[in-house]
């Protein structure tokens, strides 16, 4: 008998299903678990990265990281370590296949229908391959579960009444762990320092011009915004470099565009070398943001 019966990939921020396995189970308990799984998907952002919920004869498990979560319905005979090993393997497969921009822009359910076959393949592997072939991964997950047990949800936690949790069930407020990014490089530190310098210059000039313009002329408001908007963009660039954020490519492109347009607008207040410096720093920061990735999956992590 299969231990992993159903699996799906959802977007954390809104519970949008992105891909799912084909299921051939139609028992009342299984259908009830699927309904509760959909409800739980809507509130994954409120929970830590791992969690489980009990059905009558089945169990539900989820693993989330960033804007992607993997969820599964398993039999009671399925060990928790095996279920979470399966979910994390599935998460790595999905995030390796699709970038955050495509995931963030998905607007309809099951956009990544072609990934269904991968789910089926990984599910078959865990259901059918001998446990000895996955011992190292299971031992690693088992150790993590002993150190940080998954949150256990009750049936009330997976019910929603009028869009809220039964009016009284408490939400677990344990913070989900942040992503571990690759180490900061020397060039990355340089880009941060230069970006902070550009942000300070924009802020100082913008405030000075604002104090002067409010007493002289309203037409200078455009120049004030041309200083202050790039200031905010520089600060946000520093944030994107230091911390993981979904849809980074789109955000980086928008920030770089704002900085470039702001400096072009300031052509009369800055000479060509100053404009080139600000645009160059913004371009360097954009490159550093896009090249700094999540730490790669350890070589002994998968099955």
PDB file of C-alpha atoms in Angstrom:
ATOM      1  CA  UNK A   1       0.000   0.000   0.000  1.00  0.00           C
ATOM      2  CA  UNK A   2       1.294   3.465  -0.882  1.00  0.00           C
ATOM      3  CA  UNK A   3       2.288   5.602   2.087  1.00  0.00           C
ATOM      4  CA  UNK A   4       2.274   8.934   0.207  1.00  0.00           C
ATOM      5  CA  UNK A   5      -1.151   9.305  -1.411  1.00  0.00           C
ATOM      6  CA  UNK A   6      -1.279  12.864  -2.693  1.00  0.00           C
ATOM      7  CA  UNK A   7       1.065  15.827  -3.049  1.00  0.00           C
ATOM      8  CA  UNK A   8       0.785  19.370  -4.307  1.00  0.00           C
ATOM      9  CA  UNK A   9       2.853  22.537  -4.686  1.00  0.00           C
ATOM     10  CA  UNK A  10       1.256  25.833  -3.651  1.00  0.00           C
ATOM     11  CA  UNK A  11       2.226  29.493  -3.449  1.00  0.00           C
ATOM     12  CA  UNK A  12       2.588  30.520   0.174  1.00  0.00           C
ATOM     13  CA  UNK A  13       1.301  34.088   0.035  1.00  0.00           C
ATOM     14  CA  UNK A  14      -2.169  33.194  -1.279  1.00  0.00           C
ATOM     15  CA  UNK A  15      -2.414  29.391  -1.324  1.00  0.00           C
ATOM     16  CA  UNK A  16      -2.644  29.256  -5.135  1.00  0.00           C
ATOM     17  CA  UNK A  17      -2.115  25.618  -6.250  1.00  0.00           C
ATOM     18  CA  UNK A  18       0.716  25.470  -8.782  1.00  0.00           C
ATOM     19  CA  UNK A  19       0.919  21.734  -9.461  1.00  0.00           C
ATOM     20  CA  UNK A  20      -0.451  18.508  -7.990  1.00  0.00           C
ATOM     21  CA  UNK A  21      -0.233  14.766  -8.345  1.00  0.00           C
ATOM     22  CA  UNK A  22      -3.029  12.695  -9.832  1.00  0.00           C
ATOM     23  CA  UNK A  23      -4.929  10.837  -7.142  1.00  0.00           C
ATOM     24  CA  UNK A  24      -7.162   7.790  -7.430  1.00  0.00           C
ATOM     25  CA  UNK A  25      -8.461   7.770  -3.869  1.00  0.00           C
ATOM     26  CA  UNK A  26     -12.084   8.608  -3.183  1.00  0.00           C
ATOM     27  CA  UNK A  27     -12.620   7.595   0.429  1.00  0.00           C
ATOM     28  CA  UNK A  28     -14.457  10.019   2.669  1.00  0.00           C
ATOM     29  CA  UNK A  29     -11.398  10.578   4.863  1.00  0.00           C
ATOM     30  CA  UNK A  30      -9.174  11.298   1.860  1.00  0.00           C
ATOM     31  CA  UNK A  31     -11.633  13.797   0.352  1.00  0.00           C
ATOM     32  CA  UNK A  32     -11.978  15.477   3.745  1.00  0.00           C
ATOM     33  CA  UNK A  33      -8.191  15.742   4.031  1.00  0.00           C
ATOM     34  CA  UNK A  34      -7.971  17.327   0.575  1.00  0.00           C
ATOM     35  CA  UNK A  35     -10.563  19.904   1.580  1.00  0.00           C
ATOM     36  CA  UNK A  36      -8.675  20.720   4.774  1.00  0.00           C
ATOM     37  CA  UNK A  37      -5.394  20.833   2.842  1.00  0.00           C
ATOM     38  CA  UNK A  38      -6.818  23.571   0.593  1.00  0.00           C
ATOM     39  CA  UNK A  39      -7.943  25.521   3.650  1.00  0.00           C
ATOM     40  CA  UNK A  40      -4.554  25.130   5.306  1.00  0.00           C
ATOM     41  CA  UNK A  41      -2.778  26.318   2.137  1.00  0.00           C
ATOM     42  CA  UNK A  42      -4.431  29.724   2.538  1.00  0.00           C
ATOM     43  CA  UNK A  43      -2.696  30.299   5.886  1.00  0.00           C
ATOM     44  CA  UNK A  44       0.729  28.725   5.455  1.00  0.00           C
ATOM     45  CA  UNK A  45       2.467  32.082   5.942  1.00  0.00           C
ATOM     46  CA  UNK A  46       1.292  32.043   9.583  1.00  0.00           C
ATOM     47  CA  UNK A  47       3.129  28.821  10.434  1.00  0.00           C
ATOM     48  CA  UNK A  48       6.757  27.632  10.692  1.00  0.00           C
ATOM     49  CA  UNK A  49       8.361  25.807   7.785  1.00  0.00           C
ATOM     50  CA  UNK A  50       7.208  22.316   8.829  1.00  0.00           C
ATOM     51  CA  UNK A  51       3.857  21.180  10.152  1.00  0.00           C
ATOM     52  CA  UNK A  52       1.468  18.246  10.367  1.00  0.00           C
ATOM     53  CA  UNK A  53      -2.247  17.724  10.924  1.00  0.00           C
ATOM     54  CA  UNK A  54      -4.172  14.579  11.751  1.00  0.00           C
ATOM     55  CA  UNK A  55      -7.147  13.156   9.898  1.00  0.00           C
ATOM     56  CA  UNK A  56      -9.097  10.109  11.011  1.00  0.00           C
ATOM     57  CA  UNK A  57      -6.943   7.585   9.160  1.00  0.00           C
ATOM     58  CA  UNK A  58      -4.557   9.878   7.304  1.00  0.00           C
ATOM     59  CA  UNK A  59      -2.030  12.606   8.043  1.00  0.00           C
ATOM     60  CA  UNK A  60      -1.320  15.900   6.309  1.00  0.00           C
ATOM     61  CA  UNK A  61       2.198  17.361   6.182  1.00  0.00           C
ATOM     62  CA  UNK A  62       3.592  20.582   4.723  1.00  0.00           C
ATOM     63  CA  UNK A  63       7.011  22.118   4.123  1.00  0.00           C
ATOM     64  CA  UNK A  64       7.358  25.753   3.074  1.00  0.00           C
ATOM     65  CA  UNK A  65      10.280  28.008   2.223  1.00  0.00           C
ATOM     66  CA  UNK A  66      10.074  31.380   0.555  1.00  0.00           C
ATOM     67  CA  UNK A  67       7.007  31.668  -1.639  1.00  0.00           C
ATOM     68  CA  UNK A  68       6.677  27.938  -2.341  1.00  0.00           C
ATOM     69  CA  UNK A  69       5.256  25.180  -0.156  1.00  0.00           C
ATOM     70  CA  UNK A  70       4.814  21.461  -0.737  1.00  0.00           C
ATOM     71  CA  UNK A  71       1.961  19.587   0.933  1.00  0.00           C
ATOM     72  CA  UNK A  72       1.097  15.913   1.142  1.00  0.00           C
ATOM     73  CA  UNK A  73      -1.529  13.485   2.387  1.00  0.00           C
ATOM     74  CA  UNK A  74       0.024  10.305   3.780  1.00  0.00           C
ATOM     75  CA  UNK A  75      -1.129   7.142   5.465  1.00  0.00           C
ATOM     76  CA  UNK A  76      -0.567   6.764   9.200  1.00  0.00           C
ATOM     77  CA  UNK A  77       2.100   4.142   8.442  1.00  0.00           C
ATOM     78  CA  UNK A  78       4.268   6.789   6.748  1.00  0.00           C
ATOM     79  CA  UNK A  79       7.032   8.004   9.127  1.00  0.00           C
ATOM     80  CA  UNK A  80       7.169  11.780   9.569  1.00  0.00           C
ATOM     81  CA  UNK A  81      10.838  11.834   8.518  1.00  0.00           C
ATOM     82  CA  UNK A  82       9.967  10.127   5.229  1.00  0.00           C
ATOM     83  CA  UNK A  83       7.083  12.530   4.578  1.00  0.00           C
ATOM     84  CA  UNK A  84       9.231  15.628   5.161  1.00  0.00           C
ATOM     85  CA  UNK A  85      12.128  14.182   3.183  1.00  0.00           C
ATOM     86  CA  UNK A  86       9.704  13.680   0.291  1.00  0.00           C
ATOM     87  CA  UNK A  87       8.340  17.228   0.612  1.00  0.00           C
ATOM     88  CA  UNK A  88      11.779  18.857   0.752  1.00  0.00           C
ATOM     89  CA  UNK A  89      12.960  16.840  -2.241  1.00  0.00           C
ATOM     90  CA  UNK A  90       9.869  17.984  -4.111  1.00  0.00           C
ATOM     91  CA  UNK A  91      10.523  21.604  -3.071  1.00  0.00           C
ATOM     92  CA  UNK A  92      14.090  21.473  -4.398  1.00  0.00           C
ATOM     93  CA  UNK A  93      12.909  19.937  -7.676  1.00  0.00           C
ATOM     94  CA  UNK A  94      10.260  22.637  -8.167  1.00  0.00           C
ATOM     95  CA  UNK A  95      12.423  25.643  -7.249  1.00  0.00           C
ATOM     96  CA  UNK A  96      15.202  24.333  -9.473  1.00  0.00           C
ATOM     97  CA  UNK A  97      12.764  24.124 -12.398  1.00  0.00           C
ATOM     98  CA  UNK A  98      11.046  27.533 -12.080  1.00  0.00           C
ATOM     99  CA  UNK A  99      12.399  30.917 -11.046  1.00  0.00           C
ATOM    100  CA  UNK A 100      10.726  33.158  -8.492  1.00  0.00           C
ATOM    101  CA  UNK A 101       9.504  35.570 -11.164  1.00  0.00           C
ATOM    102  CA  UNK A 102       7.412  32.928 -12.938  1.00  0.00           C
ATOM    103  CA  UNK A 103       6.079  31.679  -9.626  1.00  0.00           C
ATOM    104  CA  UNK A 104       5.186  35.179  -8.471  1.00  0.00           C
ATOM    105  CA  UNK A 105       3.436  36.057 -11.742  1.00  0.00           C
ATOM    106  CA  UNK A 106       1.314  32.890 -11.857  1.00  0.00           C
ATOM    107  CA  UNK A 107      -2.336  33.971 -11.941  1.00  0.00           C
ATOM    108  CA  UNK A 108      -4.338  30.784 -12.442  1.00  0.00           C
ATOM    109  CA  UNK A 109      -4.398  27.444 -10.612  1.00  0.00           C
ATOM    110  CA  UNK A 110      -2.092  24.657 -11.786  1.00  0.00           C
ATOM    111  CA  UNK A 111      -0.024  26.925 -14.029  1.00  0.00           C
ATOM    112  CA  UNK A 112       2.867  24.448 -13.909  1.00  0.00           C
ATOM    113  CA  UNK A 113       0.852  21.455 -15.060  1.00  0.00           C
ATOM    114  CA  UNK A 114       3.911  19.853 -16.625  1.00  0.00           C
ATOM    115  CA  UNK A 115       5.463  19.460 -13.160  1.00  0.00           C
ATOM    116  CA  UNK A 116       2.755  16.935 -12.249  1.00  0.00           C
ATOM    117  CA  UNK A 117       4.818  14.166 -13.804  1.00  0.00           C
ATOM    118  CA  UNK A 118       7.789  15.072 -11.600  1.00  0.00           C
ATOM    119  CA  UNK A 119       5.572  14.862  -8.510  1.00  0.00           C
ATOM    120  CA  UNK A 120       4.386  11.423  -9.614  1.00  0.00           C
ATOM    121  CA  UNK A 121       7.965  10.286 -10.200  1.00  0.00           C
ATOM    122  CA  UNK A 122       9.221  11.482  -6.788  1.00  0.00           C
ATOM    123  CA  UNK A 123       6.129  10.056  -5.063  1.00  0.00           C
ATOM    124  CA  UNK A 124       6.686   6.676  -6.742  1.00  0.00           C
ATOM    125  CA  UNK A 125      10.335   6.741  -5.683  1.00  0.00           C
ATOM    126  CA  UNK A 126       9.491   7.224  -2.016  1.00  0.00           C
ATOM    127  CA  UNK A 127       6.652   4.708  -2.129  1.00  0.00           C
ATOM    128  CA  UNK A 128       8.497   1.960  -3.972  1.00  0.00           C
ATOM    129  CA  UNK A 129      12.270   2.316  -3.581  1.00  0.00           C
ATOM    130  CA  UNK A 130      13.887   0.451  -0.723  1.00  0.00           C
ATOM    131  CA  UNK A 131      14.408   2.535   2.405  1.00  0.00           C
ATOM    132  CA  UNK A 132      18.130   1.712   2.446  1.00  0.00           C
ATOM    133  CA  UNK A 133      18.608   3.930  -0.604  1.00  0.00           C
ATOM    134  CA  UNK A 134      17.309   6.960   1.268  1.00  0.00           C
ATOM    135  CA  UNK A 135      18.742   6.234   4.728  1.00  0.00           C
ATOM    136  CA  UNK A 136      21.189   9.167   4.738  1.00  0.00           C
ATOM    137  CA  UNK A 137      18.496  11.687   3.837  1.00  0.00           C
ATOM    138  CA  UNK A 138      16.017  10.230   6.324  1.00  0.00           C
ATOM    139  CA  UNK A 139      18.571  10.293   9.125  1.00  0.00           C
ATOM    140  CA  UNK A 140      19.321  13.948   8.397  1.00  0.00           C
ATOM    141  CA  UNK A 141      15.627  14.897   8.417  1.00  0.00           C
ATOM    142  CA  UNK A 142      15.013  12.804  11.537  1.00  0.00           C
ATOM    143  CA  UNK A 143      17.755  14.699  13.336  1.00  0.00           C
ATOM    144  CA  UNK A 144      16.253  18.033  12.283  1.00  0.00           C
ATOM    145  CA  UNK A 145      12.795  16.937  13.466  1.00  0.00           C
ATOM    146  CA  UNK A 146      14.163  15.939  16.873  1.00  0.00           C
ATOM    147  CA  UNK A 147      15.953  19.283  17.209  1.00  0.00           C
ATOM    148  CA  UNK A 148      12.991  21.337  15.930  1.00  0.00           C
ATOM    149  CA  UNK A 149       9.745  19.312  15.866  1.00  0.00           C
ATOM    150  CA  UNK A 150       7.141  20.329  13.269  1.00  0.00           C
ATOM    151  CA  UNK A 151       4.151  22.297  14.486  1.00  0.00           C
ATOM    152  CA  UNK A 152       1.167  20.003  15.094  1.00  0.00           C
ATOM    153  CA  UNK A 153      -2.177  21.403  13.964  1.00  0.00           C
ATOM    154  CA  UNK A 154      -5.563  20.297  15.234  1.00  0.00           C
ATOM    155  CA  UNK A 155      -8.629  19.824  13.066  1.00  0.00           C
ATOM    156  CA  UNK A 156      -9.826  23.217  14.270  1.00  0.00           C
ATOM    157  CA  UNK A 157      -6.671  24.797  12.855  1.00  0.00           C
ATOM    158  CA  UNK A 158      -7.591  23.538   9.389  1.00  0.00           C
ATOM    159  CA  UNK A 159     -11.155  24.860   9.508  1.00  0.00           C
ATOM    160  CA  UNK A 160     -12.135  28.364   8.429  1.00  0.00           C
ATOM    161  CA  UNK A 161     -15.352  30.107   9.370  1.00  0.00           C
ATOM    162  CA  UNK A 162     -16.178  33.290   7.454  1.00  0.00           C
ATOM    163  CA  UNK A 163     -12.539  33.679   6.505  1.00  0.00           C
ATOM    164  CA  UNK A 164     -11.152  33.403  10.078  1.00  0.00           C
ATOM    165  CA  UNK A 165     -10.187  30.565  12.368  1.00  0.00           C
ATOM    166  CA  UNK A 166     -13.362  29.647  14.273  1.00  0.00           C
ATOM    167  CA  UNK A 167     -13.004  32.883  16.212  1.00  0.00           C
ATOM    168  CA  UNK A 168     -10.886  31.341  18.979  1.00  0.00           C
ATOM    169  CA  UNK A 169      -8.186  28.989  17.751  1.00  0.00           C
ATOM    170  CA  UNK A 170      -4.759  30.498  18.317  1.00  0.00           C
ATOM    171  CA  UNK A 171      -2.301  30.880  15.493  1.00  0.00           C
ATOM    172  CA  UNK A 172       1.196  29.579  16.076  1.00  0.00           C
ATOM    173  CA  UNK A 173       3.441  32.606  16.009  1.00  0.00           C
ATOM    174  CA  UNK A 174       6.777  30.855  15.662  1.00  0.00           C
ATOM    175  CA  UNK A 175       8.659  32.635  12.896  1.00  0.00           C
ATOM    176  CA  UNK A 176       9.517  30.666   9.791  1.00  0.00           C
ATOM    177  CA  UNK A 177      13.259  30.396   9.362  1.00  0.00           C
ATOM    178  CA  UNK A 178      14.848  32.803   6.931  1.00  0.00           C
ATOM    179  CA  UNK A 179      16.698  31.659   3.853  1.00  0.00           C
ATOM    180  CA  UNK A 180      20.392  31.024   4.074  1.00  0.00           C
ATOM    181  CA  UNK A 181      22.031  33.022   1.317  1.00  0.00           C
ATOM    182  CA  UNK A 182      25.482  32.519  -0.123  1.00  0.00           C
ATOM    183  CA  UNK A 183      28.246  34.362   1.791  1.00  0.00           C
ATOM    184  CA  UNK A 184      28.646  38.075   1.100  1.00  0.00           C
ATOM    185  CA  UNK A 185      31.555  38.733  -1.263  1.00  0.00           C
ATOM    186  CA  UNK A 186      34.074  41.584  -1.141  1.00  0.00           C
ATOM    187  CA  UNK A 187      32.509  43.044  -4.290  1.00  0.00           C
ATOM    188  CA  UNK A 188      29.122  42.767  -2.625  1.00  0.00           C
ATOM    189  CA  UNK A 189      30.361  44.724   0.399  1.00  0.00           C
ATOM    190  CA  UNK A 190      31.736  47.380  -1.948  1.00  0.00           C
ATOM    191  CA  UNK A 191      28.395  47.646  -3.734  1.00  0.00           C
ATOM    192  CA  UNK A 192      26.629  48.073  -0.371  1.00  0.00           C
ATOM    193  CA  UNK A 193      28.996  50.841   0.728  1.00  0.00           C
ATOM    194  CA  UNK A 194      28.679  52.702  -2.590  1.00  0.00           C
ATOM    195  CA  UNK A 195      24.904  52.242  -2.574  1.00  0.00           C
ATOM    196  CA  UNK A 196      24.628  53.695   0.931  1.00  0.00           C
ATOM    197  CA  UNK A 197      26.809  56.601  -0.192  1.00  0.00           C
ATOM    198  CA  UNK A 198      24.535  57.266  -3.182  1.00  0.00           C
ATOM    199  CA  UNK A 199      21.449  57.020  -0.978  1.00  0.00           C
ATOM    200  CA  UNK A 200      22.936  59.561   1.464  1.00  0.00           C
ATOM    201  CA  UNK A 201      23.817  61.965  -1.349  1.00  0.00           C
ATOM    202  CA  UNK A 202      20.312  61.711  -2.806  1.00  0.00           C
ATOM    203  CA  UNK A 203      18.692  62.251   0.599  1.00  0.00           C
ATOM    204  CA  UNK A 204      20.849  65.252   1.506  1.00  0.00           C
ATOM    205  CA  UNK A 205      20.347  66.924  -1.881  1.00  0.00           C
ATOM    206  CA  UNK A 206      16.632  66.137  -1.882  1.00  0.00           C
ATOM    207  CA  UNK A 207      16.032  67.596   1.601  1.00  0.00           C
ATOM    208  CA  UNK A 208      18.133  70.664   0.836  1.00  0.00           C
ATOM    209  CA  UNK A 209      16.275  71.268  -2.415  1.00  0.00           C
ATOM    210  CA  UNK A 210      12.915  70.731  -0.693  1.00  0.00           C
ATOM    211  CA  UNK A 211      13.689  73.368   1.943  1.00  0.00           C
ATOM    212  CA  UNK A 212      14.709  75.789  -0.802  1.00  0.00           C
ATOM    213  CA  UNK A 213      11.911  74.996  -3.277  1.00  0.00           C
ATOM    214  CA  UNK A 214       8.974  75.312  -0.886  1.00  0.00           C
ATOM    215  CA  UNK A 215       9.905  78.979  -0.501  1.00  0.00           C
ATOM    216  CA  UNK A 216      10.773  79.667  -4.152  1.00  0.00           C
ATOM    217  CA  UNK A 217       8.915  77.639  -6.795  1.00  0.00           C
ATOM    218  CA  UNK A 218       6.589  74.676  -7.106  1.00  0.00           C
ATOM    219  CA  UNK A 219       8.172  73.500 -10.360  1.00  0.00           C
ATOM    220  CA  UNK A 220      11.128  72.125  -8.402  1.00  0.00           C
ATOM    221  CA  UNK A 221       8.951  69.343  -6.974  1.00  0.00           C
ATOM    222  CA  UNK A 222       9.951  67.079  -9.876  1.00  0.00           C
ATOM    223  CA  UNK A 223      13.627  67.517  -8.986  1.00  0.00           C
ATOM    224  CA  UNK A 224      12.905  66.776  -5.329  1.00  0.00           C
ATOM    225  CA  UNK A 225      11.202  63.512  -6.292  1.00  0.00           C
ATOM    226  CA  UNK A 226      14.103  62.720  -8.644  1.00  0.00           C
ATOM    227  CA  UNK A 227      16.370  62.772  -5.576  1.00  0.00           C
ATOM    228  CA  UNK A 228      14.106  61.059  -3.041  1.00  0.00           C
ATOM    229  CA  UNK A 229      12.826  58.186  -5.223  1.00  0.00           C
ATOM    230  CA  UNK A 230      16.387  57.020  -6.103  1.00  0.00           C
ATOM    231  CA  UNK A 231      17.224  57.356  -2.376  1.00  0.00           C
ATOM    232  CA  UNK A 232      14.464  54.847  -1.541  1.00  0.00           C
ATOM    233  CA  UNK A 233      15.501  52.649  -4.464  1.00  0.00           C
ATOM    234  CA  UNK A 234      19.107  52.523  -3.190  1.00  0.00           C
ATOM    235  CA  UNK A 235      17.943  51.496   0.295  1.00  0.00           C
ATOM    236  CA  UNK A 236      15.731  48.775  -1.175  1.00  0.00           C
ATOM    237  CA  UNK A 237      18.633  47.530  -3.300  1.00  0.00           C
ATOM    238  CA  UNK A 238      20.675  47.071  -0.101  1.00  0.00           C
ATOM    239  CA  UNK A 239      17.796  45.088   1.404  1.00  0.00           C
ATOM    240  CA  UNK A 240      17.470  42.850  -1.662  1.00  0.00           C
ATOM    241  CA  UNK A 241      21.167  42.057  -1.552  1.00  0.00           C
ATOM    242  CA  UNK A 242      21.177  41.160   2.138  1.00  0.00           C
ATOM    243  CA  UNK A 243      17.881  39.252   2.337  1.00  0.00           C
ATOM    244  CA  UNK A 244      16.062  36.823   0.085  1.00  0.00           C
ATOM    245  CA  UNK A 245      12.907  38.116  -1.602  1.00  0.00           C
ATOM    246  CA  UNK A 246      10.602  36.485  -4.168  1.00  0.00           C
ATOM    247  CA  UNK A 247      10.523  37.914  -7.725  1.00  0.00           C
ATOM    248  CA  UNK A 248      13.933  39.526  -7.257  1.00  0.00           C
ATOM    249  CA  UNK A 249      14.542  39.965 -10.983  1.00  0.00           C
ATOM    250  CA  UNK A 250      11.432  42.096 -11.464  1.00  0.00           C
ATOM    251  CA  UNK A 251      12.143  44.176  -8.354  1.00  0.00           C
ATOM    252  CA  UNK A 252      15.763  44.757  -9.345  1.00  0.00           C
ATOM    253  CA  UNK A 253      14.741  45.855 -12.856  1.00  0.00           C
ATOM    254  CA  UNK A 254      12.149  48.303 -11.493  1.00  0.00           C
ATOM    255  CA  UNK A 255      14.593  49.799  -8.967  1.00  0.00           C
ATOM    256  CA  UNK A 256      17.322  50.202 -11.587  1.00  0.00           C
ATOM    257  CA  UNK A 257      14.818  51.888 -13.911  1.00  0.00           C
ATOM    258  CA  UNK A 258      13.791  54.377 -11.192  1.00  0.00           C
ATOM    259  CA  UNK A 259      17.407  55.245 -10.440  1.00  0.00           C
ATOM    260  CA  UNK A 260      18.270  55.738 -14.112  1.00  0.00           C
ATOM    261  CA  UNK A 261      15.193  57.872 -14.834  1.00  0.00           C
ATOM    262  CA  UNK A 262      15.785  59.955 -11.708  1.00  0.00           C
ATOM    263  CA  UNK A 263      19.361  60.705 -12.700  1.00  0.00           C
ATOM    264  CA  UNK A 264      18.403  61.520 -16.289  1.00  0.00           C
ATOM    265  CA  UNK A 265      15.851  63.997 -14.912  1.00  0.00           C
ATOM    266  CA  UNK A 266      18.614  65.607 -12.810  1.00  0.00           C
ATOM    267  CA  UNK A 267      20.824  66.285 -15.830  1.00  0.00           C
ATOM    268  CA  UNK A 268      20.798  70.000 -15.111  1.00  0.00           C
ATOM    269  CA  UNK A 269      21.758  69.559 -11.443  1.00  0.00           C
ATOM    270  CA  UNK A 270      24.376  66.835 -11.934  1.00  0.00           C
ATOM    271  CA  UNK A 271      27.163  66.619 -14.475  1.00  0.00           C
ATOM    272  CA  UNK A 272      27.674  63.594 -16.699  1.00  0.00           C
ATOM    273  CA  UNK A 273      30.295  62.030 -14.401  1.00  0.00           C
ATOM    274  CA  UNK A 274      28.014  62.223 -11.366  1.00  0.00           C
ATOM    275  CA  UNK A 275      25.140  60.663 -13.292  1.00  0.00           C
ATOM    276  CA  UNK A 276      27.436  57.934 -14.589  1.00  0.00           C
ATOM    277  CA  UNK A 277      28.627  57.227 -11.033  1.00  0.00           C
ATOM    278  CA  UNK A 278      25.095  56.827  -9.647  1.00  0.00           C
ATOM    279  CA  UNK A 279      23.929  54.662 -12.554  1.00  0.00           C
ATOM    280  CA  UNK A 280      27.117  52.586 -12.380  1.00  0.00           C
ATOM    281  CA  UNK A 281      26.682  51.919  -8.652  1.00  0.00           C
ATOM    282  CA  UNK A 282      23.025  50.954  -9.227  1.00  0.00           C
ATOM    283  CA  UNK A 283      24.062  48.579 -12.030  1.00  0.00           C
ATOM    284  CA  UNK A 284      26.767  46.990  -9.855  1.00  0.00           C
ATOM    285  CA  UNK A 285      24.295  46.510  -7.017  1.00  0.00           C
ATOM    286  CA  UNK A 286      21.745  44.979  -9.390  1.00  0.00           C
ATOM    287  CA  UNK A 287      24.342  42.516 -10.651  1.00  0.00           C
ATOM    288  CA  UNK A 288      25.342  41.558  -7.107  1.00  0.00           C
ATOM    289  CA  UNK A 289      21.714  41.014  -6.069  1.00  0.00           C
ATOM    290  CA  UNK A 290      20.997  38.724  -9.007  1.00  0.00           C
ATOM    291  CA  UNK A 291      24.197  36.702  -8.643  1.00  0.00           C
ATOM    292  CA  UNK A 292      23.852  36.105  -4.895  1.00  0.00           C
ATOM    293  CA  UNK A 293      21.711  32.982  -4.629  1.00  0.00           C
ATOM    294  CA  UNK A 294      20.391  30.676  -1.943  1.00  0.00           C
ATOM    295  CA  UNK A 295      22.902  28.213  -0.580  1.00  0.00           C
ATOM    296  CA  UNK A 296      22.878  25.128  -2.739  1.00  0.00           C
ATOM    297  CA  UNK A 297      21.337  21.891  -1.568  1.00  0.00           C
ATOM    298  CA  UNK A 298      23.947  19.693   0.162  1.00  0.00           C
ATOM    299  CA  UNK A 299      25.233  16.832  -1.959  1.00  0.00           C
ATOM    300  CA  UNK A 300      23.871  14.190   0.439  1.00  0.00           C
ATOM    301  CA  UNK A 301      20.460  15.862   0.780  1.00  0.00           C
ATOM    302  CA  UNK A 302      18.433  14.253  -1.981  1.00  0.00           C
ATOM    303  CA  UNK A 303      17.352  10.691  -2.540  1.00  0.00           C
TER     304      UNK A 303
END
